[in-house]
Amino acid sequence: MIRNIFTKRIFIISFVLALSTALIQFTATHFSQRIYNMAMPFNANYAELSKEESSFGGIMMRSEVSDSIDTKMIEPSTQMMPFYNEDNALEVDNRLYSTTSFSQLVVKDVSSYVGSLRDYILSSDGRVLSSNVSASSRYSYGNISARVPSASVDKVLARVREGVVSVVREETNIQDETGTYVSVADQIVALQDQKITLEMQLVEAKDAVAKRRIELQIQRIDQQIAQLNSQQDATEERVTYARIDVSVSNSARYYDPSVRPTLWDMIQTAWNSLATVAYYIGYVMVFTAMYLVIWLPIVVFINFVRLVLSNKREE
């Protein structure tokens, strides 16, 4: 009786049921994960759109309230001066230039390169805005963004190219900021002169309504001056510190998949494929063993009941 309850056939049936359950779980888990990954960009875009709509609605409401409070607000009489377009025509002794650089490089050790470049930038009185190192099943890659003093940008760019396997892309742009800076400075001076005139009118004003209108005009001018000061500070920042962005990877195929793979790339691809297959097999086997512990007693019990009923029928 006991031999008939637990047989090789019962174990095989339990194993098949456990394996089937593990495969169903594996398929469902990875399918749901893929659906989630596909839905994430849509959810992010929807959230961003909702945020923009809410912001737009809030702006409209504030605008309507502002119009209902004071529809007769007097605009400042002095208009904003246009930017100088012809920078080269300006007679300025010390011209202002901003520098930006972008590089895509192939290196042997991504983590070591990013860490070494980060330390060098900090030692050159630069500021690291962001840096990261990541790895996928096929490539290692990293990025670093920084601002370095414009006086030492050539040395930093030379350091960026040290020890690289190959340069995929490299761009360096120099922008003349003189016209923008001079234009903003002239606008600030003009607005400050207008503010002085309005402050004199405010002292001489007798009517409360007239005083209120002048105060509103002064507030508007203060806001414009603050905005222009921010623009001027941003221009000075771009001139004083050059922006450097570097992207690195251990393979040129990370940037251009059409590049012919090297022997080392093919070995890495084959190894990663084997590792992925081994992971999936191990995943299924672990859950098969877990479900076997559940299915085996169930199948044994069903077989026991079947044998008992069969014996009763024979009697």
Short mmCIF file of C-alpha atoms in Angstrom, two decimals:
data_model
loop_
_atom_site.label_atom_id
_atom_site.label_comp_id
_atom_site.label_asym_id
_atom_site.label_seq_id
_atom_site.Cartn_x
_atom_site.Cartn_y
_atom_site.Cartn_z
CA MET A 1 0.00 0.00 0.00
CA ILE A 2 2.74 2.46 1.01
CA ARG A 3 4.79 1.62 -2.06
CA ASN A 4 1.80 2.35 -4.26
CA ILE A 5 1.19 5.72 -2.58
CA PHE A 6 4.62 7.22 -3.33
CA THR A 7 5.99 6.03 -6.65
CA LYS A 8 8.30 7.36 -9.32
CA ARG A 9 5.26 8.23 -11.40
CA ILE A 10 3.83 10.33 -8.54
CA PHE A 11 7.13 12.22 -8.21
CA ILE A 12 7.24 12.93 -11.96
CA ILE A 13 3.67 14.24 -11.91
CA SER A 14 4.48 16.49 -8.93
CA PHE A 15 7.64 17.75 -10.63
CA VAL A 16 5.78 18.56 -13.86
CA LEU A 17 3.11 20.45 -11.93
CA ALA A 18 5.76 22.38 -9.95
CA LEU A 19 7.72 23.22 -13.11
CA SER A 20 4.56 24.38 -14.88
CA THR A 21 3.62 26.60 -11.93
CA ALA A 22 7.13 28.10 -11.83
CA LEU A 23 7.04 28.80 -15.58
CA ILE A 24 3.63 30.45 -15.27
CA GLN A 25 4.91 32.67 -12.45
CA PHE A 26 8.08 33.51 -14.39
CA THR A 27 6.08 34.45 -17.49
CA ALA A 28 3.52 36.48 -15.54
CA THR A 29 6.20 38.34 -13.56
CA HIS A 30 8.26 39.33 -16.59
CA PHE A 31 5.20 40.14 -18.68
CA SER A 32 3.79 42.46 -16.00
CA GLN A 33 7.22 44.08 -15.59
CA ARG A 34 7.41 44.73 -19.32
CA ILE A 35 3.90 46.22 -19.32
CA TYR A 36 4.90 48.44 -16.38
CA ASN A 37 8.04 49.64 -18.17
CA MET A 38 6.01 50.43 -21.28
CA ALA A 39 3.42 52.36 -19.26
CA MET A 40 5.93 54.42 -17.27
CA PRO A 41 6.70 56.98 -20.05
CA PHE A 42 2.96 57.44 -20.68
CA ASN A 43 2.28 58.00 -16.98
CA ALA A 44 5.17 60.46 -16.72
CA ASN A 45 3.97 62.41 -19.75
CA TYR A 46 0.40 62.43 -18.43
CA ALA A 47 1.55 63.70 -15.05
CA GLU A 48 3.65 66.41 -16.69
CA LEU A 49 0.72 67.43 -18.90
CA SER A 50 -1.62 67.57 -15.90
CA LYS A 51 0.94 69.67 -14.05
CA GLU A 52 1.21 72.08 -16.96
CA GLU A 53 -2.58 72.33 -17.26
CA SER A 54 -2.91 73.00 -13.52
CA SER A 55 -0.19 75.61 -13.70
CA PHE A 56 -1.82 77.22 -16.73
CA GLY A 57 -5.17 77.25 -14.96
CA GLY A 58 -3.60 78.83 -11.89
CA ILE A 59 -1.98 81.51 -14.01
CA MET A 60 -5.30 82.26 -15.71
CA MET A 61 -7.08 82.57 -12.36
CA ARG A 62 -4.40 84.85 -10.95
CA SER A 63 -4.51 86.93 -14.11
CA GLU A 64 -8.30 87.28 -13.89
CA VAL A 65 -8.11 88.29 -10.23
CA SER A 66 -5.38 90.82 -10.97
CA ASP A 67 -7.41 92.33 -13.81
CA SER A 68 -10.50 92.59 -11.60
CA ILE A 69 -8.57 94.40 -8.86
CA ASP A 70 -6.90 97.02 -10.99
CA THR A 71 -7.69 97.22 -14.69
CA LYS A 72 -6.18 100.69 -15.03
CA MET A 73 -2.60 99.88 -14.07
CA ILE A 74 -0.21 102.21 -15.88
CA GLU A 75 2.65 100.51 -17.72
CA PRO A 76 6.16 101.96 -17.34
CA SER A 77 6.74 104.51 -20.05
CA THR A 78 10.25 103.34 -20.86
CA GLN A 79 10.28 100.19 -23.01
CA MET A 80 12.87 97.43 -22.73
CA MET A 81 15.88 98.11 -24.91
CA PRO A 82 16.60 95.50 -27.60
CA PHE A 83 19.65 93.24 -27.38
CA TYR A 84 22.67 94.08 -29.49
CA ASN A 85 22.83 91.55 -32.29
CA GLU A 86 26.12 92.64 -33.84
CA ASP A 87 28.57 91.79 -31.06
CA ASN A 88 31.61 92.50 -33.22
CA ALA A 89 30.45 96.07 -33.82
CA LEU A 90 30.62 96.95 -30.13
CA GLU A 91 33.67 98.90 -29.02
CA VAL A 92 34.54 97.06 -25.82
CA ASP A 93 38.10 96.71 -24.58
CA ASN A 94 37.64 93.36 -22.84
CA ARG A 95 35.22 91.15 -24.70
CA LEU A 96 33.35 88.42 -22.84
CA TYR A 97 33.33 84.82 -24.09
CA SER A 98 31.64 81.68 -22.79
CA THR A 99 32.92 78.18 -23.56
CA THR A 100 31.01 74.91 -23.72
CA SER A 101 32.43 71.49 -24.52
CA PHE A 102 30.86 68.09 -25.12
CA SER A 103 32.74 64.81 -25.59
CA GLN A 104 31.84 61.16 -26.20
CA LEU A 105 34.78 58.91 -25.39
CA VAL A 106 35.66 55.23 -25.23
CA VAL A 107 37.77 54.22 -22.23
CA LYS A 108 38.93 50.93 -20.74
CA ASP A 109 37.70 51.47 -17.16
CA VAL A 110 34.67 53.77 -16.95
CA SER A 111 34.52 53.99 -13.15
CA SER A 112 38.24 54.75 -12.79
CA TYR A 113 38.16 57.37 -15.56
CA VAL A 114 35.13 59.23 -14.17
CA GLY A 115 36.57 59.23 -10.65
CA SER A 116 39.98 60.44 -11.83
CA LEU A 117 38.50 63.22 -13.98
CA ARG A 118 36.23 64.29 -11.14
CA ASP A 119 39.19 64.62 -8.76
CA TYR A 120 41.16 66.62 -11.34
CA ILE A 121 38.28 69.06 -11.92
CA LEU A 122 37.90 69.65 -8.18
CA SER A 123 41.65 70.20 -7.84
CA SER A 124 41.43 72.82 -10.62
CA ASP A 125 38.93 74.93 -8.63
CA GLY A 126 36.07 73.58 -10.73
CA ARG A 127 32.59 72.50 -9.68
CA VAL A 128 31.18 69.07 -10.49
CA LEU A 129 27.49 69.48 -11.30
CA SER A 130 26.75 65.77 -11.70
CA SER A 131 28.54 62.48 -12.23
CA ASN A 132 27.35 58.90 -12.49
CA VAL A 133 28.56 55.45 -13.50
CA SER A 134 26.23 52.65 -14.59
CA ALA A 135 26.42 49.24 -16.20
CA SER A 136 24.04 47.18 -18.29
CA SER A 137 24.28 43.61 -19.46
CA ARG A 138 26.45 44.71 -22.38
CA TYR A 139 28.14 48.03 -21.57
CA SER A 140 29.55 50.17 -18.81
CA TYR A 141 28.95 53.89 -19.18
CA GLY A 142 29.16 57.11 -17.24
CA ASN A 143 28.70 60.86 -17.44
CA ILE A 144 30.19 63.89 -15.77
CA SER A 145 29.12 67.52 -16.05
CA ALA A 146 31.18 70.31 -14.54
CA ARG A 147 32.08 73.97 -14.63
CA VAL A 148 35.74 74.91 -14.62
CA PRO A 149 37.43 78.33 -14.59
CA SER A 150 37.63 79.64 -18.14
CA ALA A 151 41.31 80.40 -17.66
CA SER A 152 42.10 76.69 -17.21
CA VAL A 153 39.62 75.19 -19.68
CA ASP A 154 42.38 74.19 -22.15
CA LYS A 155 44.22 72.21 -19.47
CA VAL A 156 41.03 70.47 -18.39
CA LEU A 157 40.11 69.54 -21.98
CA ALA A 158 43.61 68.13 -22.48
CA ARG A 159 43.11 66.08 -19.32
CA VAL A 160 39.75 64.84 -20.63
CA ARG A 161 41.49 63.30 -23.66
CA GLU A 162 44.22 61.57 -21.66
CA GLY A 163 44.12 57.78 -21.54
CA VAL A 164 41.10 57.33 -23.82
CA VAL A 165 40.86 54.48 -26.30
CA SER A 166 39.09 56.55 -28.95
CA VAL A 167 37.13 59.77 -29.40
CA VAL A 168 33.65 59.23 -30.81
CA ARG A 169 32.59 62.88 -30.77
CA GLU A 170 34.06 66.13 -29.54
CA GLU A 171 32.61 69.64 -29.77
CA THR A 172 33.86 72.91 -28.30
CA ASN A 173 31.88 76.12 -28.79
CA ILE A 174 32.94 79.65 -27.90
CA GLN A 175 30.14 82.22 -27.70
CA ASP A 176 30.63 85.98 -27.60
CA GLU A 177 28.51 87.22 -24.68
CA THR A 178 29.59 90.87 -24.89
CA GLY A 179 26.48 92.13 -26.69
CA THR A 180 24.11 90.40 -24.28
CA TYR A 181 25.97 91.68 -21.23
CA VAL A 182 26.18 95.29 -22.46
CA SER A 183 22.53 95.29 -23.52
CA VAL A 184 21.35 94.04 -20.12
CA ALA A 185 23.56 96.58 -18.33
CA ASP A 186 22.11 99.42 -20.42
CA GLN A 187 18.57 98.27 -19.69
CA ILE A 188 19.28 98.19 -15.95
CA VAL A 189 20.64 101.76 -16.05
CA ALA A 190 17.61 102.98 -18.04
CA LEU A 191 15.17 101.36 -15.61
CA GLN A 192 17.02 102.76 -12.61
CA ASP A 193 16.79 106.26 -14.11
CA GLN A 194 13.08 105.76 -14.68
CA LYS A 195 12.67 104.57 -11.10
CA ILE A 196 14.36 107.72 -9.77
CA THR A 197 11.98 109.86 -11.84
CA LEU A 198 8.94 107.97 -10.53
CA GLU A 199 10.16 108.27 -6.94
CA MET A 200 10.36 112.05 -7.39
CA GLN A 201 6.82 112.04 -8.81
CA LEU A 202 5.67 109.97 -5.84
CA VAL A 203 6.97 112.57 -3.40
CA GLU A 204 5.17 115.37 -5.26
CA ALA A 205 1.89 113.44 -5.75
CA LYS A 206 -1.05 114.70 -3.68
CA ASP A 207 -3.80 112.31 -4.75
CA ALA A 208 -3.89 108.86 -3.07
CA VAL A 209 -4.95 107.20 -6.32
CA ALA A 210 -2.05 108.77 -8.21
CA LYS A 211 0.39 107.68 -5.48
CA ARG A 212 -0.90 104.12 -5.70
CA ARG A 213 -0.45 104.04 -9.46
CA ILE A 214 3.10 105.34 -9.19
CA GLU A 215 3.90 102.76 -6.50
CA LEU A 216 2.64 99.99 -8.79
CA GLN A 217 4.84 101.29 -11.60
CA ILE A 218 7.86 101.29 -9.28
CA GLN A 219 7.08 97.71 -8.25
CA ARG A 220 6.94 96.65 -11.90
CA ILE A 221 10.28 98.32 -12.56
CA ASP A 222 11.84 96.60 -9.51
CA GLN A 223 10.69 93.24 -10.88
CA GLN A 224 12.20 94.00 -14.29
CA ILE A 225 15.48 95.08 -12.70
CA ALA A 226 15.58 91.87 -10.64
CA GLN A 227 15.05 89.78 -13.78
CA LEU A 228 17.78 91.64 -15.64
CA ASN A 229 20.16 91.24 -12.70
CA SER A 230 19.53 87.49 -12.82
CA GLN A 231 20.31 87.48 -16.55
CA GLN A 232 23.48 89.45 -15.91
CA ASP A 233 24.56 87.04 -13.15
CA ALA A 234 23.92 84.08 -15.46
CA THR A 235 26.03 85.68 -18.19
CA GLU A 236 28.86 86.36 -15.76
CA GLU A 237 28.65 82.73 -14.60
CA ARG A 238 28.93 81.45 -18.19
CA VAL A 239 31.90 83.72 -18.86
CA THR A 240 33.75 82.95 -15.63
CA TYR A 241 33.20 79.18 -15.71
CA ALA A 242 33.24 77.01 -18.83
CA ARG A 243 30.71 74.17 -19.06
CA ILE A 244 32.16 70.72 -19.76
CA ASP A 245 30.06 67.59 -20.40
CA VAL A 246 31.75 64.22 -20.89
CA SER A 247 30.10 60.90 -21.74
CA VAL A 248 32.20 57.73 -21.59
CA SER A 249 31.67 54.05 -22.32
CA ASN A 250 33.79 50.94 -22.61
CA SER A 251 32.62 50.33 -26.19
CA ALA A 252 32.04 52.48 -29.26
CA ARG A 253 28.95 50.39 -30.00
CA TYR A 254 27.26 52.07 -27.04
CA TYR A 255 27.12 55.26 -29.15
CA ASP A 256 26.81 53.65 -32.58
CA PRO A 257 25.47 50.07 -32.77
CA SER A 258 26.46 49.88 -36.44
CA VAL A 259 30.16 49.89 -35.50
CA ARG A 260 31.79 46.52 -36.17
CA PRO A 261 32.24 44.71 -32.83
CA THR A 262 35.72 43.77 -31.67
CA LEU A 263 36.69 40.27 -30.57
CA TRP A 264 36.44 41.37 -26.94
CA ASP A 265 32.94 42.76 -27.56
CA MET A 266 31.82 39.44 -29.04
CA ILE A 267 33.28 37.52 -26.08
CA GLN A 268 31.51 39.84 -23.64
CA THR A 269 28.23 39.50 -25.53
CA ALA A 270 28.45 35.70 -25.50
CA TRP A 271 29.33 35.66 -21.80
CA ASN A 272 26.47 38.02 -20.92
CA SER A 273 24.04 35.86 -22.91
CA LEU A 274 25.17 32.74 -21.04
CA ALA A 275 24.86 34.56 -17.72
CA THR A 276 21.33 35.68 -18.61
CA VAL A 277 20.28 32.15 -19.59
CA ALA A 278 21.83 30.76 -16.39
CA TYR A 279 19.92 33.34 -14.34
CA TYR A 280 16.59 32.39 -15.93
CA ILE A 281 17.25 28.67 -15.49
CA GLY A 282 18.25 29.16 -11.86
CA TYR A 283 15.17 31.33 -11.26
CA VAL A 284 12.84 28.63 -12.63
CA MET A 285 14.61 25.79 -10.79
CA VAL A 286 14.44 27.55 -7.42
CA PHE A 287 10.71 28.14 -7.73
CA THR A 288 10.21 24.63 -9.10
CA ALA A 289 11.78 23.24 -5.91
CA MET A 290 9.55 25.49 -3.80
CA TYR A 291 6.39 24.45 -5.62
CA LEU A 292 7.46 20.79 -5.54
CA VAL A 293 7.24 20.94 -1.75
CA ILE A 294 3.62 22.06 -2.17
CA TRP A 295 2.55 19.82 -5.05
CA LEU A 296 4.13 16.57 -3.85
CA PRO A 297 1.97 16.17 -0.70
CA ILE A 298 -1.13 17.11 -2.70
CA VAL A 299 -0.47 14.51 -5.41
CA VAL A 300 0.43 11.86 -2.81
CA PHE A 301 -2.80 12.56 -0.93
CA ILE A 302 -4.86 12.36 -4.12
CA ASN A 303 -3.17 9.07 -5.01
CA PHE A 304 -3.83 7.75 -1.49
CA VAL A 305 -7.53 8.60 -1.75
CA ARG A 306 -7.66 6.97 -5.17
CA LEU A 307 -6.11 3.74 -3.82
CA VAL A 308 -8.47 3.65 -0.83
CA LEU A 309 -11.51 4.05 -3.04
CA SER A 310 -10.16 1.43 -5.43
CA ASN A 311 -9.66 -1.09 -2.58
CA LYS A 312 -13.18 -0.51 -1.29
CA ARG A 313 -14.61 -1.20 -4.70
CA GLU A 314 -12.65 -4.46 -4.94
CA GLU A 315 -13.98 -5.58 -1.54
#
